[in-house]
Phi, psi and omega in degrees: 000037177298141181283174179296339180268010180110186183294154176290127178232157178299146180247132180303137176080001180247164176276100184269127187247120175252126185236134172232149167240146185310133181294119180290139179280127191264057173242014179195178179272134179291137174262177186300327178296320176298319185291312181288330184294331183222290192296319182289318178298315179295325180296317178303313182293320179297315179296322178298312182297319178297318181292341176271001176082019182266137173300118191227134175235124179246115186243137173203181178171178183268133177271111195243345183275168171116172183296320183300324179291315179300317181295315179296319179298320179299317182292332180266357177072031179228170176278159183303322181297319179293317179300314183294322178299319180297309185284332174299314179297322180295314178299313182301320179296317178298313183292324176298318180296323178282004178062042177279126190260057175302144165283329175207125170249098188256207183216160178272330179284076178225160176297325179297318181293315178301315182299311183291320179299315181292325176299313181297315180299317181301321179292319178297319178296314181299322184274002175082021181258014175237137175230153176263142175225141175268131180230164174261132186218156177292134180232130177266115185269001177301128186308321182290340183253293171049059182205161171290149185252130169295154186307321184288346179271005176245131180232160180171202182265131179292130181287349183264303183255352177067024171293137187276351183250030182285153176259166182288356176248333184197149173259116181291336182290315182250350176083002182278147173287142183231161166257147183293335178223158179301125188290155175290163173265140175274187183300332181274001180081016181259152176294132173269078189238144175267343182247193180254356180204190181208180180266132171269137183052058181295149178218151178289130181296332186277321184230000176078000181285162178276120182288154175264160175264118180226157178274143175208167179250147174223162181257141182233141173272134185275074177298331178297322179285339180263003186305313183297315180296318180295315181296317179297319178295316179302317181302330182279328193246344192291349177297339179269013183251158177287156188301317182295327179295315179298316182298315180296315182295315182294330179294324176296315181296314183296329179278354179088123179283138183234158175304144184228131182297137182236010177234155179217155177272083180221167173258331186268094181172182178281122181291153177289131183295149179260162174084013178274132183300127177088358181244123183287119177296321183294320182300325187249016182298328183251023179241157177228169176289140176297138189301327182291338178285318186265346185300312181292334175295339177302331177301316181289318183290324177291324175299318179298319178299333180274309186280333184236042188313118176080358182246097184294337180271354184295149182231019178297331181301330181291340177295335175266318192261351176230048185216057187295339181283340185237000182232134175251124184258124174249132178234139183239136182191168169280161187295337180290346180264358189303306186301329180293330183263343184247346179238300191287308181293314175300322177297320177299314179299313181297324182293339178284343182066022177255165185269088182268151165285121180243160188300129176263317183231126182236120183248116182243156178241158171275203185262144171261118178264174186232111173049044178082001178231205181234150175297138176209108180295318183296329181261000178071030180256122176105171181259122177256168188310315181288333179294322182303317179295324183295339180288341182082004179272136183304141181303331180295327178292320176297316179301314181301310184297313182298318181288329178287342177246019182306124184282077187280321184239359179186167179300146175234176191230133169273124178228130182299323180299317179291325179300312180294318181297322181295324177289311187287334183248299182304313188268305185296312186278340180260284185292314181298319180297315181299311183296315181298312183299315185289310185292317180295319180296315181296320181292317185281325190249342187234033176060025177056035177230152177296121183287161179290137174274135184303145179293327176270114183302146175263110190304320185297330180290332178297329179293320176296317181299318179297317179296319180294318179293328175296316178293322179298318178298316178298316181301311181300320179291320182295311184289321177299328177272012181057028172271074192290324177297315181296320179299319179293320178298324180291325176302315180293330176293321177295317178298322180296325176297322178297316178296322178294323177303312181294321181291314182297325182266001177051057180301121183190177175298325180297318179297319180296322181286315187272327180225070185301323181295316178296318180299315178298319181296318181296316181291319177302313180298315184292321177296318178293328176293320177299323177298317177295315181301320178302321179294308184287337178278335189303324177296329184270315186226075188298323180293319178295320179299319179296322178298316180297317181297320176297319184293329179272005169107006181270153180227153177287150177294158181301131180086355179253154179262332184248147174279132180300143177242145180228136173247108186275169171286319183228138179268122182259353176061032180221022180295325178262125185266149179302138178092346180285140181287146174262174179268187179274150178297141175229140176288120178284322185217155176237150179296133173266122182298143180300332181297339181293337184305302182289326179300312182287323178302314181290321183294327186247054169105022184309301184292314180296322179295321178297320177297316180301316180293322180296318178297316179297321179295320178297316179298317180297319179295319179296319179296318179298316179298318179298317179298318180296320178297316179297321180297314179297322178300311180298319180297316180296321179297315179298317180297319178298317179295321180297314180297322179296318179296317179300314181297318180297321180294320179295316181296321179296318180294319179297321179296319179296321180297318180296328185275357180296133181293147177286142179263000000 
């Protein structure tokens, strides 16, 4: 979304806002939980900031490197680059349909990304925050392969549950973390294991051969050495973060930060830079950076692709990313991404000893579940990005529902019944009704022009104005504080005041005939209120906001597609002037038939969801039975102990009786 004057850059003396949403991993289609968790939430905030007149840059892109991509490419019979190009386009298409207004939706496999990642690593190496460690790893000795294997490239039998299809990092059957081979014993005779089990009869995923155990070196970032800097930084900034984010981050700190491996034996990734003093080029020739190390650096590299397009030597990106005194960074993500953004990436920035823009406000979400179950692409359970479009329902309705159920403080649930109800009641009967009544009345009865407001003010209307400005103040505070659900509820409260205005004044032909001045005042007031509603609604439902603006008579500038939106501090109710023509009425929303409920439930996982729920119910019943058994066990144990005590007391008393002296 670069302007005609070039890319958006920070402006001196202004509040410059940099926004990122977690880079989606492009080995699958995003589901609704992915969308609300990061990109949609960040989009609302970006649109809000722009409408407030703040220089704003919203950056995102596809996270494409790593083992998962290589594995997925292998399963689809293509190379990783081809796979990533396919899924990047798919993600972009989904986000475009949802009206996500990125300034740049980029990618990680770029020269810019490689350059910045290697620069950062070189600084960490120079500053002593990288260490080498020798580890034992699975090696495939087949001549055509002849390489160390990433954990996911080793398969075999789980040593815990004995499932035959376990991977070298985790067993999906029992959920336990695994090592690809049975771990060595250390000097104390303990397993040097990262997991709780290992693979029996391990085999290479690519050729089925049995891997060998060989020594190799890997690089680790010394988070332990950066602990003080990270903790001091957290103390300064965490007040701007959501509660779950603070809790997750502090648990990492409390458990003690440890060195963390940042290299992997892969081909698909950012290569380790050559020519660094003390680092063997040959040792790391076939290794790349672990994806979690370079993924967050993608925010900076994608910004560079935007601000310095085509210029590898350009440094405009640093005006956003190395400018903490003039730029405020907001980041949006699901809770599973928190440690990478609050510990690892900030630690990486601090370790360079350079002046980076670091996250000021971090907004995280919990999980969005589906109809009492979980989203599952493989089982066809849940609504994924492309499915939403297939329903024929406008993207703004989807945006409204997801944002109204945004899991801000706990998990929330997608339910088709609530989805239909939110359209038919929240939107159609509140916002849709207000817009239709006002615009149609003005067109039919007042020559389709904004009527004159009486020279003598109507006192009762000032009360509505006061109430609306109170709500506007709350709205601005809520959205600026990333309380997006509350902000959306306030928009509907403002709309409800408009409906009350029409009801209290009994807008009708009779009002126009008997009190024409009051009728003109009410319509003038209501049209200006619709203009305000379009502004505050635009971050949430941009297409709907544009429709309202057209209906009240505004047009886009020549060569532009959208009408500018403004969210003011105070509403003055005079943006639309008397005598100006309004537009034609447009239906904002349409009724969704009740019959769609079962149709959509069945289409998006009906049978599989029932199976999923039945399995979960069985597990819950088994757990309950186990708890009851444990309870009975404890009860029996207590009773046994009580009887034993009673018996001991009786025996003791009998003994004392025997020992009593004869009189």
